[in-house]
Coordinates of C-alpha atoms in Angstrom, one line a residue:
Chain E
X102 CA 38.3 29.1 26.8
X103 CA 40.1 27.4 30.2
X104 CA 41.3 24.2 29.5
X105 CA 40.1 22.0 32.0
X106 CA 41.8 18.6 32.8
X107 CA 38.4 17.3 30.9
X108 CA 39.1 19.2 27.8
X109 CA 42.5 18.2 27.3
X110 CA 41.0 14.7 27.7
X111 CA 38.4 15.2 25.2
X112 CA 41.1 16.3 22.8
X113 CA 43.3 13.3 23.4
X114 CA 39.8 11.0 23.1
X115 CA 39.4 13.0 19.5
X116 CA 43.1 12.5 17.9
X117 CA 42.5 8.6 18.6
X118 CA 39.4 8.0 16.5
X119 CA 40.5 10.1 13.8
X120 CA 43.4 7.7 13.8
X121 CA 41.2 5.0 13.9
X122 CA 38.8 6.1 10.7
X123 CA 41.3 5.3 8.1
X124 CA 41.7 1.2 8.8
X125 CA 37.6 1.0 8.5
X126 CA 37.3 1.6 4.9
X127 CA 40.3 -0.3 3.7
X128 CA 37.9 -2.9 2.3
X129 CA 36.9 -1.0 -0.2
X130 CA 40.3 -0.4 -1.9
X131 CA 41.3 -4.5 -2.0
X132 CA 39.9 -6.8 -5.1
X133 CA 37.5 -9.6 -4.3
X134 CA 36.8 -13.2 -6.1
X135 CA 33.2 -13.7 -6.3
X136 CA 32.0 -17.4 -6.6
X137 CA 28.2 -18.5 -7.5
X138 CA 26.3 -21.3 -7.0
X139 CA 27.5 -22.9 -10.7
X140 CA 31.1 -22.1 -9.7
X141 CA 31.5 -19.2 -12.1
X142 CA 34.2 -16.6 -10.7
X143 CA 34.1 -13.1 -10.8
X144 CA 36.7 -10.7 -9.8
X145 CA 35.6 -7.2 -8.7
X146 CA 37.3 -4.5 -6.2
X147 CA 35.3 -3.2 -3.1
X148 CA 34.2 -0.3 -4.4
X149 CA 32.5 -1.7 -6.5
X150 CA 30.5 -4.1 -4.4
X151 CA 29.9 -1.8 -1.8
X152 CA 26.3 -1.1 -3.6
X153 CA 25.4 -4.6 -2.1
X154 CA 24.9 -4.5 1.4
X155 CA 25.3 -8.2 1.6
X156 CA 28.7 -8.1 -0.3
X157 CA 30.0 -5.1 0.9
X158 CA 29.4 -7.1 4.7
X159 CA 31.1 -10.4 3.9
X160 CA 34.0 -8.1 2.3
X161 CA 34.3 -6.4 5.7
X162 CA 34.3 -9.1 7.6
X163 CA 37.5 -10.4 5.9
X164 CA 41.0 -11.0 7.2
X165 CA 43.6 -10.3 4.7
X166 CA 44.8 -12.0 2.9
X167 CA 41.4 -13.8 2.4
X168 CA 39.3 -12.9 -0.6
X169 CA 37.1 -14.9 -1.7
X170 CA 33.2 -14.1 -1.3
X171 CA 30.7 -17.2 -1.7
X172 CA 27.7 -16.1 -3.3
X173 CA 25.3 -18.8 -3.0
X174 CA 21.9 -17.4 -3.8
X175 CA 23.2 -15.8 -7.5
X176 CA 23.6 -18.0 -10.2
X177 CA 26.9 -16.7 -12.4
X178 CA 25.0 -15.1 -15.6
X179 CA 22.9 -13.0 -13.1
X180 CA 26.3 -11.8 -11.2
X181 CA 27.4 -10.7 -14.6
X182 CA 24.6 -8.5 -14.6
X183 CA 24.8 -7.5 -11.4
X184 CA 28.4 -6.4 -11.4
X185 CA 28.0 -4.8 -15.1
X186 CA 25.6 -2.1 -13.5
X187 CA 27.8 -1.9 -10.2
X188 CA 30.6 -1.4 -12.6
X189 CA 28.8 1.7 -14.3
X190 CA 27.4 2.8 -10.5
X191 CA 30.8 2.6 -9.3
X192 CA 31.2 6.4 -8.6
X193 CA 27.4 7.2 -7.0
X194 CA 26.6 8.8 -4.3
X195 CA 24.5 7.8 -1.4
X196 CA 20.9 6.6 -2.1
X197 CA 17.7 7.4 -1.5
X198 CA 14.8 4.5 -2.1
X199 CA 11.7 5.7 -3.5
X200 CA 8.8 4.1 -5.0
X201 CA 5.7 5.7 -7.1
X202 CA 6.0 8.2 -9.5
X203 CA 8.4 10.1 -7.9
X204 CA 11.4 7.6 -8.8
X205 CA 13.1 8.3 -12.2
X206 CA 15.5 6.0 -13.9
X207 CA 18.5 7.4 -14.8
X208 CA 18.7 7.2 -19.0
X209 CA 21.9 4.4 -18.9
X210 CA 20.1 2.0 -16.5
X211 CA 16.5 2.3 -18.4
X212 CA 18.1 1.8 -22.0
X213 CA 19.7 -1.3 -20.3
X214 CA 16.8 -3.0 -18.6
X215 CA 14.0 -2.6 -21.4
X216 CA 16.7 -4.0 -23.5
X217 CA 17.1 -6.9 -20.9
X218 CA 15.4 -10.2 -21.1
X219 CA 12.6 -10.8 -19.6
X220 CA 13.6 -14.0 -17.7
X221 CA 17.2 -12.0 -17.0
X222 CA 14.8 -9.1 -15.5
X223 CA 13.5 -11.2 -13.0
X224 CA 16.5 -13.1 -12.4
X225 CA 18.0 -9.9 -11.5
X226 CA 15.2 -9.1 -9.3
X227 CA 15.8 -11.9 -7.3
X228 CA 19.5 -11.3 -7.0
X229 CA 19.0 -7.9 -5.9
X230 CA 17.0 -8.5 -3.2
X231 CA 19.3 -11.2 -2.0
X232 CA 22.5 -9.1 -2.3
X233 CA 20.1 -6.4 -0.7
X234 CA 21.3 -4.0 -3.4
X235 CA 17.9 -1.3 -3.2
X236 CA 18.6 0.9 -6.1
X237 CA 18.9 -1.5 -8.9
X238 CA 16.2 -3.5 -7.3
X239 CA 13.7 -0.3 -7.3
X240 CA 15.0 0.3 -10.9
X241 CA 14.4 -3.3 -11.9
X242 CA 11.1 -3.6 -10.4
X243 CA 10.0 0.1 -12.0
X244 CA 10.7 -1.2 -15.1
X245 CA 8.3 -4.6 -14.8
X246 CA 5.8 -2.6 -13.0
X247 CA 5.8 0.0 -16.0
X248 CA 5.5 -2.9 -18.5
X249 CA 2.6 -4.4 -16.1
X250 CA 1.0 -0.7 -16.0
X251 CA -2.9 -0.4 -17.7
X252 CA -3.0 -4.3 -18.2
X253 CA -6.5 -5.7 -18.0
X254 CA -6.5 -8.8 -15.5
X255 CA -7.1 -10.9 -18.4
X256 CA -3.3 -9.5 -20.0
X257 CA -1.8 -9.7 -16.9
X258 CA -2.8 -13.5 -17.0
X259 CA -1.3 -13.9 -20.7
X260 CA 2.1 -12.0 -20.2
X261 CA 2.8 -14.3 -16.7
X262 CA 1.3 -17.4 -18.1
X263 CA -1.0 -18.0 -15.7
X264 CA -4.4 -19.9 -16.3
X265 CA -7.5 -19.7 -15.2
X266 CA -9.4 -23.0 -13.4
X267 CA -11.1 -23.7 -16.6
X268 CA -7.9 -23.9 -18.9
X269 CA -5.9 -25.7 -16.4
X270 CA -8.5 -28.2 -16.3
X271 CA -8.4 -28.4 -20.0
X272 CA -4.8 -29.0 -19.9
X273 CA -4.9 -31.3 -17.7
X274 CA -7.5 -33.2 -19.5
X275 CA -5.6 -32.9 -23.0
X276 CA -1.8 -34.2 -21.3
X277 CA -0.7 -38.1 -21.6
X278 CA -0.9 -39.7 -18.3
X279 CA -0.6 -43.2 -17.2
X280 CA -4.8 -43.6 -17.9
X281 CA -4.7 -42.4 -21.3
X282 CA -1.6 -44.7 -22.4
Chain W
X29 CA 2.6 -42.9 -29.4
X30 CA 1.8 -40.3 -27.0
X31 CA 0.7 -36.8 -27.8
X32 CA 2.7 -34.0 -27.1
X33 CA 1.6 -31.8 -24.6
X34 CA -0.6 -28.9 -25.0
X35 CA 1.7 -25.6 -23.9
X36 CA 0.7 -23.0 -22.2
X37 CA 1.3 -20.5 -25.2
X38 CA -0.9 -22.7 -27.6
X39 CA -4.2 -22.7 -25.3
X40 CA -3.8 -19.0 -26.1
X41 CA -3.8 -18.0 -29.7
X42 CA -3.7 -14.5 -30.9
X43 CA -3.4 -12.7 -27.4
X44 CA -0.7 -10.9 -26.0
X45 CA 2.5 -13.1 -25.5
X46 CA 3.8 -14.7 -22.8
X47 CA 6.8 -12.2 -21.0
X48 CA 7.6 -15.2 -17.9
X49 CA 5.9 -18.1 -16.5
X50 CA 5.2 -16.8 -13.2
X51 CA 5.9 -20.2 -11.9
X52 CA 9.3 -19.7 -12.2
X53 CA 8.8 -16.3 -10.3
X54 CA 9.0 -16.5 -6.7
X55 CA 6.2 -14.3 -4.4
X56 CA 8.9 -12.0 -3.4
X57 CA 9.7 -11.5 -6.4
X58 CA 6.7 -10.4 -7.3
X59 CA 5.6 -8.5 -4.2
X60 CA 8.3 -6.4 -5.1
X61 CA 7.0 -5.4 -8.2
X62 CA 3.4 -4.8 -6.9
X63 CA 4.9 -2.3 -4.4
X64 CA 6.0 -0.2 -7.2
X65 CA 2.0 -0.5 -8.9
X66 CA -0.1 2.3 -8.9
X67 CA -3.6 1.6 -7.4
X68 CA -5.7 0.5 -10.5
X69 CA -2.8 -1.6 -11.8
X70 CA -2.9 -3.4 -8.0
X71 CA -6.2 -3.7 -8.1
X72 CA -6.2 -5.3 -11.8
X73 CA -3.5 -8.3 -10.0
X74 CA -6.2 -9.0 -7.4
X75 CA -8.1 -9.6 -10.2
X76 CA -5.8 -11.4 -12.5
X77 CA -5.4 -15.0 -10.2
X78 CA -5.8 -16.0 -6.6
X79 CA -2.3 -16.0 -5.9
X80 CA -1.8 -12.6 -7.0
X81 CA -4.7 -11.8 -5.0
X82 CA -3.1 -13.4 -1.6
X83 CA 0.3 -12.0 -1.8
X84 CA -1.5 -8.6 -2.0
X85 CA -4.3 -9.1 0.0
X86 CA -2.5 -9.6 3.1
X87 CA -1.9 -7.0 5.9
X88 CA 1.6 -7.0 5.9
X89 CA 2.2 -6.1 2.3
X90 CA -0.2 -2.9 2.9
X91 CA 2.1 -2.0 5.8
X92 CA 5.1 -2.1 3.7
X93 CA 3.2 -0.1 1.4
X94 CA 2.5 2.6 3.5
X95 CA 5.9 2.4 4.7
X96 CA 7.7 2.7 1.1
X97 CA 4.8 5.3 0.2
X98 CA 5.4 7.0 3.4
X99 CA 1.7 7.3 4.3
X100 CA 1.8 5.3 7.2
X101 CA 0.1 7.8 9.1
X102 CA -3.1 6.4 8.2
X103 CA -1.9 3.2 9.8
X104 CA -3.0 2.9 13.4
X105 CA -0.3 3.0 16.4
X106 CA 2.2 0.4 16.3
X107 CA 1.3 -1.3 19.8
X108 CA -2.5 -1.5 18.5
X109 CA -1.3 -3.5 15.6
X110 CA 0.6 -5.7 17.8
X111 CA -1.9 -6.1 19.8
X112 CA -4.5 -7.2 17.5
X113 CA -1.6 -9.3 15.9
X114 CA -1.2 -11.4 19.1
X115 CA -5.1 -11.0 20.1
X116 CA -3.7 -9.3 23.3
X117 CA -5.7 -6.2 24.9
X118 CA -5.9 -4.6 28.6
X119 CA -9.1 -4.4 30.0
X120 CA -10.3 -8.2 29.2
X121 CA -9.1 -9.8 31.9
X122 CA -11.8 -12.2 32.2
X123 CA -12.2 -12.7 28.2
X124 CA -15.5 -11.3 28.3
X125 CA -14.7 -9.5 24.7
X126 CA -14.1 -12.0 22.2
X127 CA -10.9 -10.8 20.3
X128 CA -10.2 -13.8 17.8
X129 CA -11.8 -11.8 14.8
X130 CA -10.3 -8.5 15.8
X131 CA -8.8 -6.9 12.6
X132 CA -7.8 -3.8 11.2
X133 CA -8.3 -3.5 7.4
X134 CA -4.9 -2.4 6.7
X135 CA -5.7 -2.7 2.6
X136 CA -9.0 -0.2 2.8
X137 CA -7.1 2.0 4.9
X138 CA -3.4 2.4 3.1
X139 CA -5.6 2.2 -0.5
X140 CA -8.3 4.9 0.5
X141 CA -5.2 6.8 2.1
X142 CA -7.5 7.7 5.0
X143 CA -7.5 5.1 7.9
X144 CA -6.1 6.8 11.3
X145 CA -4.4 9.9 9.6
X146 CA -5.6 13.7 10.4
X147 CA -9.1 13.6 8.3
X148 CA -9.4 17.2 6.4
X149 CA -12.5 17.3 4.6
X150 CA -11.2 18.4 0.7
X151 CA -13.7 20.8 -1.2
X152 CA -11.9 23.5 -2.5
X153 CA -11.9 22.3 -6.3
X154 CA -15.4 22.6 -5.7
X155 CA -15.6 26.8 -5.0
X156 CA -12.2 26.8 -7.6
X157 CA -14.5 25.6 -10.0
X158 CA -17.7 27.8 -9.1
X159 CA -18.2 31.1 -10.7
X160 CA -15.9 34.1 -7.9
X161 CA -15.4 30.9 -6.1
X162 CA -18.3 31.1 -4.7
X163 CA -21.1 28.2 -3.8
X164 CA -24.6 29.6 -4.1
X165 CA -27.7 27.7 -3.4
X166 CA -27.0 23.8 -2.2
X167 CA -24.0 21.5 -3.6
X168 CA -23.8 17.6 -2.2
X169 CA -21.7 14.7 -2.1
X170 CA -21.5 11.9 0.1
X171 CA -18.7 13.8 2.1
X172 CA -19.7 17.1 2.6
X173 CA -22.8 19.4 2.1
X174 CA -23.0 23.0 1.3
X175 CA -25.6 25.4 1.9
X176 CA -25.3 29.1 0.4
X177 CA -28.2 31.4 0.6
X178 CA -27.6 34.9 0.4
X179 CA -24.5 35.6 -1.8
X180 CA -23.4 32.5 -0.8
X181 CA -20.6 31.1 0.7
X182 CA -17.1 32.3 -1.0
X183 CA -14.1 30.6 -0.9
X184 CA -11.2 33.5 0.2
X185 CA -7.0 33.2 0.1
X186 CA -5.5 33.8 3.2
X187 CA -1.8 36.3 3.4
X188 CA 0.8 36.3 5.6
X189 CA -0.6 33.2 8.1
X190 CA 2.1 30.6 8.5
X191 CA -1.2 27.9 8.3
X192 CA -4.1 28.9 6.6
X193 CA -3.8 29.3 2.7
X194 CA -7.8 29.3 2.3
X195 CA -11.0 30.4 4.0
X196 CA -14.6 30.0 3.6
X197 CA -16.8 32.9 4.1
X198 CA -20.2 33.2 4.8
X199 CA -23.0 35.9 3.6
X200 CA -25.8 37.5 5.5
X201 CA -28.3 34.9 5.9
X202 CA -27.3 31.5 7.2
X203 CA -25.7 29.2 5.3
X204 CA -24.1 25.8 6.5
X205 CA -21.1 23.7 5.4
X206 CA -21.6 20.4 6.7
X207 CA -18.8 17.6 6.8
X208 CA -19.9 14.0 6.5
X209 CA -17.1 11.2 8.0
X210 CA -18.1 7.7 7.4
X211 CA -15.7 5.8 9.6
X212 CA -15.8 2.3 8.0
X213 CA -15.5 3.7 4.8
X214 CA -12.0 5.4 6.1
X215 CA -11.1 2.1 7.2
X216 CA -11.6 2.4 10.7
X217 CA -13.3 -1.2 11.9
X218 CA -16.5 -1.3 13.3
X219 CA -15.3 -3.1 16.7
X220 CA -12.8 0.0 16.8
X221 CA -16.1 2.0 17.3
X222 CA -17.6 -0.2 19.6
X223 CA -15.2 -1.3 22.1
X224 CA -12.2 1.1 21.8
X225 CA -14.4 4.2 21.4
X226 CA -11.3 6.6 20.8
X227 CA -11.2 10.3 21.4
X228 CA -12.4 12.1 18.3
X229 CA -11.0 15.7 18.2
X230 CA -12.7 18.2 15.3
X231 CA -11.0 21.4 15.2
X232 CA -10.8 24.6 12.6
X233 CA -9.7 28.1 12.2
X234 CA -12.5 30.8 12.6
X235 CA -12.0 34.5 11.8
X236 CA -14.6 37.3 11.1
X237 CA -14.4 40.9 10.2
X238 CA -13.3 43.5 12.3
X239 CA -16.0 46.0 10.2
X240 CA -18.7 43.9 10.5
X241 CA -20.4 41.8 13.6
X242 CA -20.8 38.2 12.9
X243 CA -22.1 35.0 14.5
X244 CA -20.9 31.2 13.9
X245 CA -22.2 27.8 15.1
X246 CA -19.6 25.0 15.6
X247 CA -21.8 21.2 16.1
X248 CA -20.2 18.1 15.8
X249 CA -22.5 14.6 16.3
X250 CA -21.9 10.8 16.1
X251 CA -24.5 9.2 14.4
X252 CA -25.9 5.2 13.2
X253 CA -26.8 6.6 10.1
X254 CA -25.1 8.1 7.3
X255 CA -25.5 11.9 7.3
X256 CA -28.4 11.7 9.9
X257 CA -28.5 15.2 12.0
X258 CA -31.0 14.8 14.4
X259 CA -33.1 17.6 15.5
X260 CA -34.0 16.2 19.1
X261 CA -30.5 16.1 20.6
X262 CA -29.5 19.1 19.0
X263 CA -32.5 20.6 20.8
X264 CA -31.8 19.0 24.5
X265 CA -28.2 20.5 24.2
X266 CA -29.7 23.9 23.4
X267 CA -32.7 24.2 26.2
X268 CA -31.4 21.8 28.9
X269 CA -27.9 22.4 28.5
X270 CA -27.1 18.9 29.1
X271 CA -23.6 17.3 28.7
X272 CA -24.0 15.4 26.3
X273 CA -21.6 12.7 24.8
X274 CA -22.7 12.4 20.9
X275 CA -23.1 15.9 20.4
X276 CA -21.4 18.8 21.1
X277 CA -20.9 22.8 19.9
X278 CA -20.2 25.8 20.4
X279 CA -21.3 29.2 19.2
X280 CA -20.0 32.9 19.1
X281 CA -21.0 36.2 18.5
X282 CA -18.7 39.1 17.7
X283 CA -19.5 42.4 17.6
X284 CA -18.4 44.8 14.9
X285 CA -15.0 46.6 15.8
X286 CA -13.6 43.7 18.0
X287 CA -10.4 42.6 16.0
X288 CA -10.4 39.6 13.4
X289 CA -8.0 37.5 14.9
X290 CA -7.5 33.7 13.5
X291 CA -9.1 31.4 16.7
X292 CA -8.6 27.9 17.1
X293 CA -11.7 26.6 17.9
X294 CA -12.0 22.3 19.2
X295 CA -14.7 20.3 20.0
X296 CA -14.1 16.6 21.3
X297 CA -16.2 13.6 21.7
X298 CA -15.3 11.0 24.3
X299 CA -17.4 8.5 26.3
X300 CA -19.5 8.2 23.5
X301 CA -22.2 5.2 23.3
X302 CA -21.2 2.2 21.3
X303 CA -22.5 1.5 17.9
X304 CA -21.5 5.1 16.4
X305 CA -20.8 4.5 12.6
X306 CA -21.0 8.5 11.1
X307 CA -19.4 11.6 12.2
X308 CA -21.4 14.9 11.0
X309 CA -19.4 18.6 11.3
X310 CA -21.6 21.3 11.1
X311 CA -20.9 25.2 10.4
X312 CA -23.6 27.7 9.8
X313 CA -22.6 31.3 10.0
X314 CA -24.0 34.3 8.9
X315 CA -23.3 38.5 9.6
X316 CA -24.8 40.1 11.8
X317 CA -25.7 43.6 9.9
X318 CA -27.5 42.0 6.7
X319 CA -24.5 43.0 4.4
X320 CA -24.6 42.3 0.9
X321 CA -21.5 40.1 0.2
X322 CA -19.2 38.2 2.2
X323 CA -19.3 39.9 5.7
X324 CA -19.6 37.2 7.9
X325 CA -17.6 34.4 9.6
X326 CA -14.6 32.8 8.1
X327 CA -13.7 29.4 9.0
X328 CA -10.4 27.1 7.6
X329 CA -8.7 24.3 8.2
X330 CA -11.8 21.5 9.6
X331 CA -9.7 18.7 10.7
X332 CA -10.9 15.4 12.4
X333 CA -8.4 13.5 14.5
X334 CA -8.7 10.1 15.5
X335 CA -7.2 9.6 18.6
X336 CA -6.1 5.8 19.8
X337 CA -5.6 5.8 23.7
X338 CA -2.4 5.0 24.8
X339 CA -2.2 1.7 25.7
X340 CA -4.5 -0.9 23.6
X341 CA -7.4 -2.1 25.5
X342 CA -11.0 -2.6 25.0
X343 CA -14.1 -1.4 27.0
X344 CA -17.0 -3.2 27.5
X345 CA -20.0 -2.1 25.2
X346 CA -21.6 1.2 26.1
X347 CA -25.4 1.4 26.2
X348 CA -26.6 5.1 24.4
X349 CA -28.8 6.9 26.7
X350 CA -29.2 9.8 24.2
X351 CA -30.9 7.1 21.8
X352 CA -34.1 9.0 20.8
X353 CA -37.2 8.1 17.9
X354 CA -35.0 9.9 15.6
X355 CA -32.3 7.6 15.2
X356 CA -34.1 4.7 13.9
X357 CA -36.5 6.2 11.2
X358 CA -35.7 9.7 10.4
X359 CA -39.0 11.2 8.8
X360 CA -38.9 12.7 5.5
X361 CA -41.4 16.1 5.1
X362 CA -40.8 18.5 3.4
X363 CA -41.6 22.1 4.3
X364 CA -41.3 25.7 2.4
X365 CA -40.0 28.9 4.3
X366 CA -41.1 31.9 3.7
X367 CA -38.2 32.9 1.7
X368 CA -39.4 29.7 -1.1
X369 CA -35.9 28.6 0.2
X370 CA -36.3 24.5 1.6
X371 CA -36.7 26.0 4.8
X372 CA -35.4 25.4 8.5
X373 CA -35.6 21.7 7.4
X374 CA -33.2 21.1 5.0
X375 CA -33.6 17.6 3.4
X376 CA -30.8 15.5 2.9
X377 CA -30.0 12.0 0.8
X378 CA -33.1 8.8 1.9
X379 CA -35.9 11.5 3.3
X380 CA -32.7 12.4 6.1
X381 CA -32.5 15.7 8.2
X382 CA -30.1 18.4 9.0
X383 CA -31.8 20.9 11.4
X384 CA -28.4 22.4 13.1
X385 CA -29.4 23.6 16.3
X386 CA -28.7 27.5 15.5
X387 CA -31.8 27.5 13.6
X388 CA -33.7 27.7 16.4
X389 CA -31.9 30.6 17.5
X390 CA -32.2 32.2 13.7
X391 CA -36.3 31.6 14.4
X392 CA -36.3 33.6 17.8
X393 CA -34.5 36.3 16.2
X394 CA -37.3 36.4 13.1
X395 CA -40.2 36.3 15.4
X396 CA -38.7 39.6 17.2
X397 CA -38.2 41.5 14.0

């Protein structure tokens, strides 16, 4: 191969960024104090936030020695959650979203969300999709959608507690208002 | 002293309990979950409450459908569904086409997973489940029709070709595989039909036998009705030779001993009338030596294509100058062959007719012999 003036450019150009790529992912090696929108604290290192887009962004984003992340859509007993399955995630490799039948839970996160309460299941839906953290919210959302599977309408009304016309205008009728004092 | 009040729960003995009050669920929350539903269990929330029913009953939770599903192939282009978002199209100028109730039905097309995708007409489990695979005397469905005299038609596997796994072969009288495409049922709007009036390509595989000659008839025609095949056009194309914009085909003879080559054979209707609703594909093949078996044609891979012009605009309704008696009350008789066989006129679902044009080239032949 001749080595042009252009090559021996290019090469120069190439030693540089390689230079560069070790500052980049810095973040992910420094620890990081979570607060929530009741003031609860968490601490938790980059790597293990980087499953949350949203997190793994504000962590960038800071100058050291700033670390504090304000998390103001996530209420603290959801983080716990959040960062208990980020925890056990810590070491995953890239992921691919799928929905239908084709998606599988692995066996630690589906013992861990049947086991979950319901109102901590949706909770955690939420969170998810505000921390924009797409596996555990396709896990999450399997796992209702599996519980919701072969309901009648009529179920599906019972296990959300939703009424029909008729039985909300029964309870309406039945409740103590000013009239009925 | 006031009464407590009534919960929820208690209106509701003895059912199945409460998981969460939905109204401390917010939509997304639950639109997340619905994307992860199969169809009956979607269909059973449109049912359950009207809220339910709106978060999934709107276009752009099909879209994201498609698009987690990765079927958004049966979505139309991208700048059509802007366009009909914003109500803007090219050709309307002077607002002659009122565009306000333009729509596509994103739901019936994502949920029927047909909509603007490559239509291939699906009756193999039929011939898997027939005895040699093969279809003798007349099977029907509202999508397809199958017509085997003879030995009937036998479904064949297809070696060593990069694209065709299976082939359909026919005997040595004339049998037909027709293809029925009812576009509003795929989810493709009426207005689409009427004003857009997109290319529609239809084309297969066809093969024959190298030992044996062979002849095939290729007929594709838009109709108002479902299934309708009318004889008239069918018979202009073949005397006059006219072009002609709802109908077209193409047929082939090959003699024995010239090769058995796969051929891709299209047809394509465009500048077609207004007010077309059905799409019928017709094959009727047969040998040409009277074999016993399956010696004559093959064909494989039948594939409708939908194609959207480029940039979205509307045309002006198009009058249909091949309109003819037969399209507004096709007549129901019923006539015997001399074979006992339902004869040239083969009579289709509400007294309709399928007379594919071929026939009247099978009757010239009969008279000579």
């Amino acid at each position: 191969m001749v080595r042009t003036e252009k090559s021996n450019k290019k090469a120069k150009t190439q030693k540089v960024k390689l230079v560069q790529n070790v500052p980049v992912n810095e973040h992910l090696n420094r620890t990081y104090i979570l607060i929530c929108n009741d003031g609860q604290q968490f601490e938790a290192d980059g790597h293990t936030i980087r499953h949350s887009k949203v997190l793994g962004l504000a962590a960038k984003n800071l100058e050291p020695p700033e670390n504090t992340i304000q998390v103001e859509k996530v209420k603290g007993d959801t983080m716990k959650l959040v960062l208990e399955w980020c925890v056990n995630h810590k070491d995953d490799g890239p992921y691919v979203s799928k929905v239908g039948p084709g998606l599988r839970l692995p066996h630690w996160d589906f013992r861990w969300l049947k086991e979950m309460n319901n109102q901590d299941l949706f909770d955690l839906i939420t969170a998810t999709n505000d921390l924009q953290i797409k596996q555990l919210m396709d896990y999450s959302c399997k796992t209702v959608a599996n519980m919701a599977k072969g309901k009648n309408p009529e179920q599906l009304r019972q296990i959300f507690g939703i009424l029909t016309d008729e039985e909300e205008a029964e309870l309406a009728l039945n409740e103590p208002g000013p009239s009925n004092a | 002293m006031p009464e407590t009040p009534m919960s929820k729960q208690s209106l509701q003995p003895n059912k199945t309990e409460m998981w969460i009050d939905a109204e401390n669920v917010s939509n997304e929350g639950f639109v997340h979950v619905f994307h992860h539903l199969d169809k009956k269990s979607l269909v059973n929330c449109i049912l359950a409450c009207r809220r339910f029913q709106k978060l999934i009953s709107n276009d752009s939770f099909w879209v994201e459908h498609a698009r987690l599903n990765g079927t958004t192939d049966v979505l139309p282009p991208l700048n059509w569904r802007r366009a009909v978002t914003q109500k803007k199209f090219d050709g309307n100028d002077d607002g002659q086409i009122q565009v306000t109730n333009l729509n596509f039905d994103m739901k019936r097309m994502v949920f029927t997973g047909h909509g603007y995708s490559t239509i291939t007409p699906k009756f193999e489990s039929h011939f898997e489940n027939a005895r040699d695979q093969t279809i003798r005397g007349v099977l029907r469905s509202d999508d397809f029709l199958i017509r085997g005299p003879a030995d009937g038609i036998r479904m064949e596997t297809v070696e060593g070709h990069p694209d065709i796994s299976k082939c359909f072969a026919f005997s040595y009288t004339s049998g037909a595989i027709l293809v029925f495409i009812d576009f509003v049922s795929h989810g493709i709007d009426p207005w689409v039909m009427d004003y857009v009036r997109p290319k529609i390509r239809i084309s297969q595989k066809v093969s024959h036998r190298n030992d044996c000659s062979a002849r095939l008839s290729f007929a594709v025609q838009l109709n108002y009705n479902e299934t309708q095949w009318i004889q008239e056009i069918g018979m202009r194309q073949t005397n006059e030779n006219v072009d002609q914009k709802r109908f077209k085909s193409v047929n082939k003879e090959w003699e024995q001993w010239s090769g058995s080559e796969w051929e891709d054979w299209v047809l394509e209707l465009n500048g077609y009338p207004s007010g077309m609703r059905h799409l019928t594909v017709l094959n009727e093949g047969k040998d040409g030596l009277f074999w016993a078996g399956h010696y004559g044609p093959k064909v494989a891979n039948i594939q409708i294509q939908i194609i959207m012009p480029e940039t979205p605009m509307l045309k002006q309704l198009a009058a249909d100058t091949e309109k003819c008696r037969e399209d507004e009350a096709p007549v129901a008789v019923e006539e015997e062959n001399r074979f006992g066989f339902g004869g040239h006129r083969l009579r289709l679902r509400h007294g309709m007719w399928a007379v594919p044009p071929a026939q009247f080239r099978e009757m010239e032949d009969d008279e000579d012999e």
